[in-house]
Amino acid sequence: MRTAFINQLIVEARQNKNIFLVVGDLGFSVVEPFTDEFPDRFLNAGVAEQNMTGIAAGLAMEGYNVFTYSIGNFPTMRAYEQIRYDVCYHNLSVKIVSVGGGYAYGPLGTSHHATEDFGIMRVLPNMIVTAPSDPHEAKAITTLLCNHKGPGYIRLGKAGEPNLHQREVGLHIGQALYIKEGSGNLYIATGSILKDVIAHVTANDPTAGIASFPFIKPLDTHFIADAAKKYTNWISLEEHQSSCGFGSAVLECLNDLCNNQTIPNMPKIKRVAIPDKFIGYAGTQEFLRKEAGLIL
Amino acid sequence: MELKLFASDVRKIALKLVFEKKASHIGGAFSMVELLTVLYNKILNVNPSNPNDENRDRFLLSKGHACSTLYSTLALKGFFTLDDLNSYTENGSYFTSHINHKIAGIELSTGSLGHALPVGCGLALSAKRNNKSWQTYVMVSDGELNEGSNWESILFAPQHKLDNLTLIVDYNKIQSLGSVAEVMELHPLADKFNAFRWEVFEIDGHNFDEIETAFNAAKNIEGKPSVIIANTIKGKGVDFMEDKLLWHYKSPDKQQLEDGLKQIEAEK
């Protein structure tokens, strides 16, 4: 997924002289093609994420569309106030790229588990929050954010994620999309854990619908409203704490749609998310997902 | 306008402002009056009728709580009117009591300390990469040098040879809950910056000639950023405010306002 991101960023940067990549001394064997081709639009800011984000804000004030790139919680939590105040309040074109979303860096320990990012990012005004499920979505989101004025967040996986969409997807900001339509149950997911949904539905609930939400914010309100009229049972899956995450956002959206009478009733929703806990031991992403109860 | 007269007017406007709106931070606002007076009258290439001119020099005030001096300076320079400034802290006013970029002439909203220097590094880097000749100036308080983010930037700027960046430290030696020496000693501050590979100027931050000389010298330094450590006095210009922690918080009463205005007038 990170390769899809950097490859597309390079494609965009060839056409758009405002694309700038800043890394926090990370990105070995990923960012080099960008560095080689665009040395004037690349910066290694060192292991200093607050400064990195402030620099990105300064570059964005001068017209650049800046991508800050680091692992897990480093580009987000470590520089959170810079993101809130310097980037979001000033509505600057800084896109924060976090590699290793969820438990992708499972064996590295809790420091590297990015499992609260949706919450802290989606609460910020002006921020767009994305989590592509596969390389196709990562590519489409990269293109969108290269052409979007204002802040954005991309949670990437790591490497080697399979393509879940049959072919490349075209997206607009906020768009959700069906992997397949069905009846009865609707499974919704964001990020690379969508793979688990597809596997579960294929094996156990073949008539159900599946939808991918590459955007946690803005949510696709029309998609949700239409789906609420068709599916009475929803199951959401995310690699994030249950508070303030993707399922929470969908619940809030459905509640508002019900409240303003866009939909007659709330569907029944089962949220599958991390139940308010850290995991302090090592494991593969698959293992830790199970340990966290992310099982359908 | 003569610098001394300008500074005197800035102090009077700022003092009336904090009196009328029962605002704080007049001590740290007064310590930097001469610095801003020289910057806006002698150094910065800025145009009040075109505040977003792409070739302007960029000035970021990191100690955004000292807004009364910057707002007063910008009003006197014509970025907005003194009448506009009367809405300071009123419901719906963009004149918040920490500076706001929604006001003409203000590049960056601050108020949370330790934010402007990283942004200033980004501006200076952009100018370097694009061969622009404009300069970036960032002013920090001494207390905010407690913030780690500043030291990330202080490492960064020399690494990237940002000789188009000048940092000014308003070194009034008093921070929020005590003196700098008591809370988090910075001395020897010049040595610290030297060790971090900055060009260091240490001056009397109330002496117009020293300030102007330092800014001009800093602009001519090549290959590394400059820092002007300006030794200042918190509350400068009003004797009962000078060197007093209290005036980080207190708003003057009517008698103090009149006494203060009288002293400022007498000094002009």
Coordinates of C-alpha atoms in Angstrom, one line a residue:
Chain A
M1 CA 0.0 0.0 0.0
R2 CA 2.8 2.4 0.8
T3 CA 4.4 1.6 -2.6
A4 CA 1.1 2.4 -4.3
F5 CA 1.1 5.7 -2.4
I6 CA 4.7 6.7 -3.2
N7 CA 4.3 5.7 -6.9
Q8 CA 1.2 7.7 -7.3
L9 CA 2.7 10.7 -5.4
I10 CA 5.6 10.6 -7.9
V11 CA 3.1 10.6 -10.8
E12 CA 1.2 13.5 -9.3
A13 CA 4.4 15.4 -8.5
R14 CA 5.5 15.2 -12.2
Q15 CA 2.4 17.2 -13.1
N16 CA 2.1 19.3 -10.0
K17 CA 5.1 21.4 -8.9
N18 CA 3.5 22.1 -5.6
I19 CA 3.7 18.5 -4.2
F20 CA 6.3 18.4 -1.4
L21 CA 7.3 15.4 0.7
V22 CA 8.6 15.7 4.2
V23 CA 9.7 12.7 6.2
G24 CA 10.6 12.3 9.9
D25 CA 13.8 10.3 9.2
L26 CA 11.7 7.3 8.1
G27 CA 10.8 5.8 4.8
F28 CA 13.8 3.6 4.0
S29 CA 13.4 1.7 0.7
V30 CA 10.1 3.6 0.1
V31 CA 10.7 7.3 -0.5
E32 CA 14.0 7.1 -2.4
P33 CA 12.4 7.2 -5.9
F34 CA 10.7 10.5 -4.9
T35 CA 13.9 11.8 -3.4
D36 CA 15.9 11.0 -6.5
E37 CA 13.4 12.6 -8.9
F38 CA 12.4 15.7 -6.8
P39 CA 15.3 16.6 -4.5
D40 CA 14.0 20.2 -4.3
R41 CA 10.7 19.0 -3.1
F42 CA 11.9 16.6 -0.5
L43 CA 13.0 17.1 3.0
N44 CA 14.1 14.8 5.8
A45 CA 13.2 16.8 8.9
G46 CA 14.9 14.4 11.2
V47 CA 13.4 12.7 14.3
A48 CA 11.4 15.8 15.3
E49 CA 7.8 15.6 14.4
Q50 CA 6.6 18.9 15.9
N51 CA 9.2 20.7 13.9
M52 CA 8.4 18.6 10.8
T53 CA 4.7 19.5 11.1
G54 CA 5.4 23.2 11.7
I55 CA 7.8 23.3 8.7
A56 CA 5.1 21.6 6.6
A57 CA 2.7 24.4 7.7
G58 CA 5.3 27.0 6.7
L59 CA 5.8 25.4 3.3
A60 CA 2.1 25.1 2.8
M61 CA 1.7 28.9 3.5
E62 CA 4.0 29.4 0.5
G63 CA 1.7 27.3 -1.7
Y64 CA 3.1 23.8 -1.4
N65 CA 0.8 20.8 -0.9
V66 CA 2.9 19.0 1.7
F67 CA 2.9 15.3 2.6
T68 CA 4.4 14.5 6.0
Y69 CA 5.3 10.9 6.2
S70 CA 6.2 8.7 9.2
I71 CA 5.3 5.6 11.1
G72 CA 2.2 4.9 13.3
N73 CA 1.6 7.6 15.9
F74 CA 4.7 9.7 15.2
P75 CA 3.3 12.1 12.6
T76 CA 0.0 12.4 14.4
M77 CA 0.1 12.2 18.2
R78 CA 3.6 13.6 18.6
A79 CA 2.7 16.7 16.6
Y80 CA -1.0 16.9 17.5
E81 CA -1.2 20.5 18.5
Q82 CA 0.8 21.6 15.5
I83 CA -1.8 19.7 13.4
R84 CA -4.7 21.3 15.2
Y85 CA -3.5 24.8 15.4
D86 CA -0.9 25.4 12.7
V87 CA -2.4 23.2 10.0
C88 CA -6.1 22.8 10.6
Y89 CA -6.9 26.2 12.1
H90 CA -5.0 27.9 9.2
N91 CA -6.6 25.4 6.8
L92 CA -3.3 24.6 5.2
S93 CA -2.6 22.0 2.6
V94 CA -0.7 19.5 4.7
K95 CA -1.4 15.8 4.3
I96 CA -0.3 13.6 7.1
V97 CA 0.7 10.1 6.0
S98 CA 0.9 7.4 8.7
V99 CA 2.4 4.1 7.6
G100 CA 1.5 1.0 9.6
G101 CA -2.0 1.7 10.6
G102 CA -3.6 -0.5 13.3
Y103 CA -1.5 -3.5 14.2
A104 CA 0.6 -3.5 11.0
Y105 CA 3.7 -3.2 13.1
G106 CA 2.4 -5.7 15.6
P107 CA 5.7 -7.2 16.8
L108 CA 7.2 -3.8 17.4
G109 CA 5.0 -3.2 20.5
T110 CA 2.4 -0.7 21.7
S111 CA 4.4 2.3 20.7
H112 CA 3.9 1.3 17.1
H113 CA 0.2 0.3 17.3
A114 CA -1.8 3.1 15.6
T115 CA -5.2 2.4 17.0
E116 CA -6.5 5.8 18.1
D117 CA -5.7 7.8 15.0
F118 CA -9.2 8.0 13.5
G119 CA -10.6 9.6 16.7
I120 CA -8.0 12.2 17.1
M121 CA -8.0 13.1 13.4
R122 CA -11.7 13.2 12.7
V123 CA -12.4 15.5 15.6
L124 CA -10.4 18.3 13.9
P125 CA -12.2 20.8 11.8
N126 CA -11.1 21.0 8.2
M127 CA -9.5 17.6 8.4
I128 CA -10.2 14.8 5.9
V129 CA -9.6 11.4 7.3
T130 CA -8.9 8.4 5.0
A131 CA -7.9 4.8 5.4
P132 CA -7.6 3.0 2.1
S133 CA -8.4 -0.7 2.1
D134 CA -6.1 -1.8 -0.7
P135 CA -3.5 -0.4 -3.1
H136 CA -6.2 0.7 -5.6
E137 CA -7.9 2.9 -3.0
A138 CA -4.5 4.1 -1.8
K139 CA -3.7 5.3 -5.3
A140 CA -7.0 7.0 -5.8
I141 CA -6.8 8.7 -2.4
T142 CA -3.3 9.9 -3.2
T143 CA -4.5 11.6 -6.4
L144 CA -7.5 13.1 -4.6
L145 CA -5.3 14.6 -1.8
C146 CA -2.7 15.9 -4.2
N147 CA -5.5 18.0 -5.7
H148 CA -7.2 19.0 -2.5
K149 CA -6.7 22.3 -0.7
G150 CA -6.6 21.9 3.0
P151 CA -5.6 19.3 5.6
G152 CA -5.8 15.5 5.2
Y153 CA -4.8 12.3 6.9
I154 CA -4.0 9.0 5.3
R155 CA -3.7 5.8 7.3
L156 CA -1.7 3.4 5.2
G157 CA -1.0 -0.3 5.9
K158 CA 2.5 -1.5 5.3
A159 CA 3.4 -3.5 2.3
G160 CA 2.0 -6.5 0.5
E161 CA -1.7 -5.9 1.0
P162 CA -3.8 -7.6 -1.7
N163 CA -6.0 -5.6 -4.0
L164 CA -9.6 -6.1 -2.8
H165 CA -11.1 -4.2 -5.7
Q166 CA -11.1 -6.0 -9.1
R167 CA -9.7 -3.0 -10.8
E168 CA -8.6 0.6 -10.2
V169 CA -11.3 2.7 -8.5
G170 CA -12.2 6.3 -9.1
L171 CA -13.1 8.1 -6.0
H172 CA -14.4 11.5 -4.9
I173 CA -13.8 13.0 -1.5
G174 CA -15.9 11.2 1.0
Q175 CA -17.1 8.4 -1.3
A176 CA -18.0 5.0 0.0
L177 CA -18.4 2.1 -2.4
Y178 CA -19.9 -1.3 -2.5
I179 CA -17.6 -4.3 -2.9
K180 CA -20.8 -6.2 -3.5
E181 CA -24.5 -5.5 -2.9
G182 CA -26.7 -8.1 -1.2
S183 CA -29.6 -8.3 1.2
G184 CA -30.2 -8.5 4.9
N185 CA -26.8 -7.9 6.5
L186 CA -24.5 -5.1 5.4
Y187 CA -20.8 -5.3 6.4
I188 CA -18.9 -2.0 6.4
A189 CA -15.2 -1.5 7.0
T190 CA -12.4 0.9 6.6
G191 CA -8.8 0.2 5.9
S192 CA -7.0 -3.0 5.2
I193 CA -9.2 -5.0 7.6
L194 CA -11.8 -5.0 4.8
K195 CA -10.0 -8.1 3.7
D196 CA -11.3 -9.9 6.7
V197 CA -14.9 -8.9 6.0
I198 CA -14.7 -10.2 2.4
A199 CA -13.3 -13.5 3.7
H200 CA -16.0 -13.8 6.3
V201 CA -18.9 -12.9 4.0
T202 CA -17.7 -15.3 1.3
A203 CA -17.5 -18.2 3.7
N204 CA -20.4 -17.5 6.1
D205 CA -22.9 -14.9 4.8
P206 CA -22.8 -15.0 1.0
T207 CA -26.0 -13.0 0.5
A208 CA -24.8 -10.0 2.6
G209 CA -23.7 -6.7 1.2
I210 CA -20.1 -5.4 1.7
A211 CA -19.1 -1.7 1.6
S212 CA -15.8 -0.1 1.8
F213 CA -15.4 3.3 3.4
P214 CA -12.0 4.8 2.4
F215 CA -13.2 8.0 4.1
I216 CA -14.0 8.2 7.8
K217 CA -14.5 12.0 7.3
P218 CA -16.4 13.2 5.5
L219 CA -18.7 10.2 5.6
D220 CA -20.8 9.4 2.5
T221 CA -24.1 10.5 4.0
H222 CA -26.1 9.7 0.8
F223 CA -24.6 6.2 0.6
I224 CA -25.4 5.6 4.3
A225 CA -28.9 6.9 3.9
D226 CA -29.6 4.7 0.9
A227 CA -28.1 1.7 2.5
A228 CA -30.1 2.3 5.7
K229 CA -33.3 1.9 3.7
K230 CA -32.1 -1.4 2.2
Y231 CA -30.2 -3.2 5.0
T232 CA -31.6 -3.6 8.5
N233 CA -28.6 -5.2 10.1
W234 CA -25.2 -3.6 9.9
I235 CA -21.9 -4.9 11.1
S236 CA -18.9 -2.5 11.2
L237 CA -15.3 -3.6 11.5
E238 CA -12.3 -1.4 12.1
E239 CA -8.8 -1.8 13.5
H240 CA -9.3 1.1 16.0
Q241 CA -10.6 1.7 19.5
S242 CA -14.3 1.4 19.7
S243 CA -14.5 5.0 20.9
C244 CA -14.5 7.8 18.4
G245 CA -13.7 5.5 15.5
F246 CA -15.3 4.6 12.2
G247 CA -18.2 2.7 13.7
S248 CA -18.9 5.6 16.0
A249 CA -18.8 8.0 13.1
V250 CA -21.4 5.9 11.1
L251 CA -23.6 5.6 14.2
E252 CA -23.5 9.4 14.6
C253 CA -24.3 9.8 11.0
L254 CA -27.2 7.4 11.1
N255 CA -28.6 9.0 14.2
D256 CA -28.5 12.4 12.5
L257 CA -30.2 11.0 9.4
C258 CA -32.9 9.5 11.6
N259 CA -33.3 12.6 13.6
N260 CA -33.7 14.8 10.5
Q261 CA -36.1 12.2 9.1
T262 CA -34.0 11.4 6.0
I263 CA -34.4 7.7 7.1
P264 CA -37.4 6.3 9.0
N265 CA -35.5 4.0 11.3
M266 CA -32.0 3.3 12.6
P267 CA -30.7 -0.1 11.3
K268 CA -29.4 -2.4 14.0
I269 CA -25.7 -2.0 14.2
K270 CA -23.0 -4.3 15.7
R271 CA -19.7 -2.5 16.0
V272 CA -16.6 -4.6 16.0
A273 CA -13.6 -2.6 17.2
I274 CA -10.9 -2.7 19.9
P275 CA -12.6 -2.7 23.3
D276 CA -10.8 0.1 25.0
K277 CA -7.5 -1.6 25.6
F278 CA -3.8 -1.7 24.7
I279 CA -2.1 -4.9 23.7
G280 CA 1.3 -5.1 25.3
Y281 CA 2.6 -8.2 23.8
A282 CA 4.0 -9.0 20.4
G283 CA 2.3 -10.6 17.5
T284 CA 1.5 -10.5 13.8
Q285 CA -1.2 -8.2 12.6
E286 CA -3.5 -11.2 12.1
F287 CA -2.8 -12.5 15.6
L288 CA -3.3 -9.1 17.3
R289 CA -6.5 -8.4 15.5
K290 CA -7.8 -11.7 16.9
E291 CA -6.5 -10.9 20.4
A292 CA -8.3 -7.5 20.2
G293 CA -11.5 -9.2 19.4
L294 CA -11.7 -8.0 15.8
I295 CA -13.5 -11.2 14.7
L296 CA -16.8 -11.3 12.9
Chain B
M1 CA 7.9 59.2 12.6
E2 CA 10.7 59.2 15.1
L3 CA 11.2 55.8 16.7
K4 CA 10.9 57.0 20.3
L5 CA 7.6 58.7 19.5
F6 CA 6.3 55.6 17.7
A7 CA 7.3 53.4 20.7
S8 CA 5.6 55.8 23.1
D9 CA 2.4 55.7 21.0
V10 CA 2.5 51.9 20.9
R11 CA 2.7 51.7 24.7
K12 CA -0.1 54.2 25.2
I13 CA -2.5 52.4 22.8
A14 CA -1.6 49.0 24.3
L15 CA -2.0 50.2 27.9
K16 CA -5.4 51.7 27.1
L17 CA -6.4 48.6 25.4
V18 CA -5.6 46.2 28.3
F19 CA -7.2 48.7 30.7
E20 CA -10.5 49.0 28.7
K21 CA -10.8 45.3 28.0
K22 CA -9.4 44.2 31.4
A23 CA -6.8 42.1 29.5
S24 CA -3.5 40.6 30.7
H25 CA 0.1 40.3 29.5
I26 CA 1.1 43.9 29.4
G27 CA 4.5 43.2 30.9
G28 CA 5.6 40.9 28.1
A29 CA 4.0 43.3 25.6
F30 CA 6.0 46.3 26.9
S31 CA 9.3 44.4 26.8
M32 CA 9.2 44.1 23.1
V33 CA 8.0 47.5 22.1
E34 CA 11.3 48.9 20.9
L35 CA 12.0 45.6 19.0
L36 CA 8.8 45.8 17.0
T37 CA 9.2 49.6 16.6
V38 CA 12.5 49.1 14.8
L39 CA 11.3 46.0 12.9
Y40 CA 8.2 47.8 11.4
N41 CA 9.9 51.1 10.8
K42 CA 13.4 50.2 9.7
I43 CA 13.7 46.5 8.8
L44 CA 10.6 44.7 7.5
N45 CA 9.6 45.1 3.9
V46 CA 5.8 45.0 4.4
N47 CA 3.1 47.0 2.8
P48 CA -0.1 47.8 4.7
S49 CA -2.1 48.3 1.6
N50 CA -0.9 44.9 0.2
P51 CA -0.3 42.8 3.3
N52 CA -0.1 39.6 1.3
D53 CA 2.5 40.8 -1.2
E54 CA 4.4 37.7 -2.1
N55 CA 7.7 39.5 -1.8
R56 CA 7.1 40.8 1.7
D57 CA 9.3 39.9 4.7
R58 CA 7.5 37.4 7.0
F59 CA 7.3 38.2 10.7
L60 CA 5.9 35.6 13.1
L61 CA 5.3 36.6 16.7
S62 CA 5.5 33.3 18.7
K63 CA 4.6 35.0 22.0
G64 CA 1.1 35.6 20.8
H65 CA -0.1 36.7 24.2
A66 CA 1.8 39.9 23.8
C67 CA -0.7 40.9 21.1
S68 CA -1.4 44.4 22.4
T69 CA 2.0 45.6 21.2
L70 CA 1.7 43.9 17.8
Y71 CA -1.9 45.1 17.2
S72 CA -1.0 48.6 18.3
T73 CA 2.1 48.6 16.0
L74 CA 0.1 47.3 13.0
A75 CA -2.6 49.9 13.6
L76 CA -0.1 52.7 13.7
K77 CA 1.5 51.4 10.5
G78 CA -2.0 51.4 8.8
F79 CA -2.8 47.7 8.4
F80 CA -6.1 48.5 10.1
T81 CA -7.5 51.5 12.0
L82 CA -7.4 52.2 15.7
D83 CA -11.1 52.2 15.5
D84 CA -11.0 48.6 14.2
L85 CA -8.8 47.7 17.2
N86 CA -11.5 48.9 19.6
S87 CA -13.3 45.7 19.0
Y88 CA -10.4 43.8 20.7
T89 CA -11.8 40.8 22.6
E90 CA -15.4 41.8 22.0
N91 CA -17.9 39.2 21.0
G92 CA -17.3 38.3 17.3
S93 CA -14.0 40.2 17.0
Y94 CA -11.0 38.6 15.3
F95 CA -8.8 40.7 17.6
T96 CA -8.4 37.8 20.0
S97 CA -6.1 38.2 23.0
H98 CA -3.6 35.9 21.3
I99 CA -2.8 37.1 17.8
N100 CA -5.0 35.9 15.0
H101 CA -4.0 35.4 11.3
K102 CA -7.5 36.7 10.3
I103 CA -6.2 40.2 11.0
A104 CA -4.3 42.0 8.2
G105 CA -0.6 41.9 8.7
I106 CA -0.5 38.8 10.9
E107 CA 1.0 35.8 9.3
L108 CA 0.3 33.2 11.9
S109 CA -2.0 32.7 14.8
T110 CA -0.1 31.9 17.9
G111 CA -0.9 31.6 21.6
S112 CA 0.3 28.1 22.2
L113 CA 4.0 28.6 22.7
G114 CA 6.7 26.9 20.6
H115 CA 4.8 27.0 17.3
A116 CA 6.2 29.9 15.3
L117 CA 9.8 28.9 14.9
P118 CA 9.1 25.6 13.2
V119 CA 6.7 27.4 10.8
G120 CA 9.3 30.1 10.3
C121 CA 11.8 27.3 9.3
G122 CA 9.3 26.2 6.7
L123 CA 8.9 29.7 5.3
A124 CA 12.6 30.2 5.2
L125 CA 13.2 26.9 3.6
S126 CA 10.6 27.7 0.9
A127 CA 12.3 31.0 0.2
K128 CA 15.7 29.2 -0.1
R129 CA 14.4 26.5 -2.4
N130 CA 12.8 29.1 -4.7
N131 CA 15.6 31.7 -4.6
K132 CA 13.4 34.4 -3.0
S133 CA 15.1 37.2 -1.3
W134 CA 12.6 38.0 1.4
Q135 CA 13.5 37.4 5.0
T136 CA 11.8 35.5 7.8
Y137 CA 11.8 36.9 11.4
V138 CA 10.4 35.0 14.4
M139 CA 10.2 36.5 17.9
V140 CA 10.0 34.1 20.9
S141 CA 9.8 34.8 24.6
D142 CA 12.4 33.5 26.9
G143 CA 9.9 31.3 28.8
E144 CA 8.8 29.6 25.7
L145 CA 12.3 28.4 25.1
N146 CA 11.3 25.7 27.6
E147 CA 9.3 24.2 24.7
G148 CA 11.1 21.3 23.1
S149 CA 9.7 22.1 19.7
N150 CA 11.8 25.3 19.6
W151 CA 15.0 23.2 20.1
E152 CA 14.0 20.9 17.3
S153 CA 14.0 24.0 15.1
I154 CA 17.2 25.4 16.6
L155 CA 18.8 22.2 15.5
F156 CA 17.2 22.3 12.1
A157 CA 17.8 25.8 10.9
P158 CA 21.7 25.7 10.9
Q159 CA 21.6 22.2 9.3
H160 CA 19.8 23.7 6.4
K161 CA 21.8 26.9 6.4
L162 CA 18.7 29.1 6.8
D163 CA 20.6 32.4 6.7
N164 CA 17.4 34.1 5.7
L165 CA 15.9 33.4 9.1
T166 CA 16.4 35.7 12.1
L167 CA 15.2 34.7 15.5
I168 CA 14.7 37.3 18.2
V169 CA 14.5 36.3 21.9
D170 CA 12.7 38.8 24.0
Y171 CA 14.8 38.0 27.0
N172 CA 13.0 39.7 29.8
K173 CA 14.0 37.1 32.4
I174 CA 10.5 36.5 33.8
Q175 CA 8.1 33.8 32.8
S176 CA 4.6 32.8 34.0
L177 CA 5.3 31.5 37.5
G178 CA 8.7 33.0 38.3
S179 CA 11.9 34.2 37.0
V180 CA 13.6 32.3 34.2
A181 CA 16.5 31.6 36.7
E182 CA 14.1 30.0 39.1
V183 CA 11.9 28.1 36.7
M184 CA 14.2 26.9 33.8
E185 CA 17.5 28.7 33.6
L186 CA 18.5 29.6 30.1
H187 CA 21.9 31.1 31.0
P188 CA 24.3 30.9 29.2
L189 CA 21.8 31.4 26.4
A190 CA 24.3 32.9 23.8
D191 CA 26.6 29.9 24.4
K192 CA 23.7 27.5 23.8
F193 CA 23.0 29.1 20.4
N194 CA 26.6 29.2 19.5
A195 CA 26.9 25.5 20.3
F196 CA 23.9 25.0 18.0
R197 CA 25.8 26.8 15.2
W198 CA 23.8 30.0 15.1
E199 CA 25.2 33.5 14.6
V200 CA 24.5 35.2 17.9
F201 CA 23.9 38.9 18.6
E202 CA 23.3 40.0 22.1
I203 CA 21.9 43.5 22.6
D204 CA 20.0 45.9 24.8
G205 CA 16.5 45.3 23.5
H206 CA 15.4 48.8 24.3
N207 CA 18.2 50.6 22.5
F208 CA 17.1 51.6 19.0
D209 CA 20.6 51.8 17.5
E210 CA 21.7 48.4 18.9
I211 CA 18.5 46.8 17.6
E212 CA 18.8 48.2 14.1
T213 CA 22.5 47.4 13.9
A214 CA 21.8 43.8 14.9
F215 CA 19.0 43.3 12.4
N216 CA 21.1 44.7 9.6
A217 CA 24.1 42.6 10.6
A218 CA 21.9 39.5 10.9
K219 CA 20.6 40.0 7.4
N220 CA 24.2 39.9 6.0
I221 CA 25.2 36.7 7.7
E222 CA 25.7 33.9 5.2
G223 CA 25.4 30.2 5.7
K224 CA 23.7 30.1 9.0
P225 CA 20.7 31.5 10.9
S226 CA 21.0 34.4 13.3
V227 CA 19.6 34.9 16.7
I228 CA 19.3 38.3 18.4
I229 CA 19.2 37.8 22.1
A230 CA 17.5 41.1 23.2
N231 CA 18.0 41.8 26.9
T232 CA 14.8 43.5 27.9
I233 CA 12.8 44.5 30.9
K234 CA 9.3 43.1 31.5
G235 CA 6.9 46.0 31.8
K236 CA 9.4 48.4 30.4
G237 CA 8.3 52.0 30.4
V238 CA 6.1 52.1 33.5
D239 CA 8.1 52.0 36.7
F240 CA 5.6 50.0 38.8
M241 CA 5.3 47.4 36.1
E242 CA 9.0 46.9 35.4
D243 CA 10.5 43.5 36.4
K244 CA 7.3 42.5 38.1
L245 CA 5.8 39.1 37.5
L246 CA 2.4 40.5 38.5
W247 CA 2.1 42.3 35.2
H248 CA 2.0 39.1 33.3
Y249 CA -1.5 38.8 34.6
K250 CA -2.8 42.1 36.0
S251 CA -4.8 44.7 34.2
P252 CA -4.3 48.2 35.3
D253 CA -6.9 50.1 37.3
K254 CA -7.9 53.7 36.4
Q255 CA -5.2 55.2 38.6
Q256 CA -2.5 52.9 37.3
L257 CA -3.6 53.7 33.7
E258 CA -3.3 57.4 34.3
D259 CA 0.0 57.0 36.1
G260 CA 1.3 54.8 33.3
L261 CA 0.2 57.1 30.5
K262 CA 1.9 60.0 32.3
Q263 CA 5.2 58.2 32.6
I264 CA 5.1 57.1 29.0
E265 CA 4.3 60.6 27.9
A266 CA 7.1 62.0 30.0
E267 CA 9.7 59.6 28.5
K268 CA 8.9 60.5 24.9

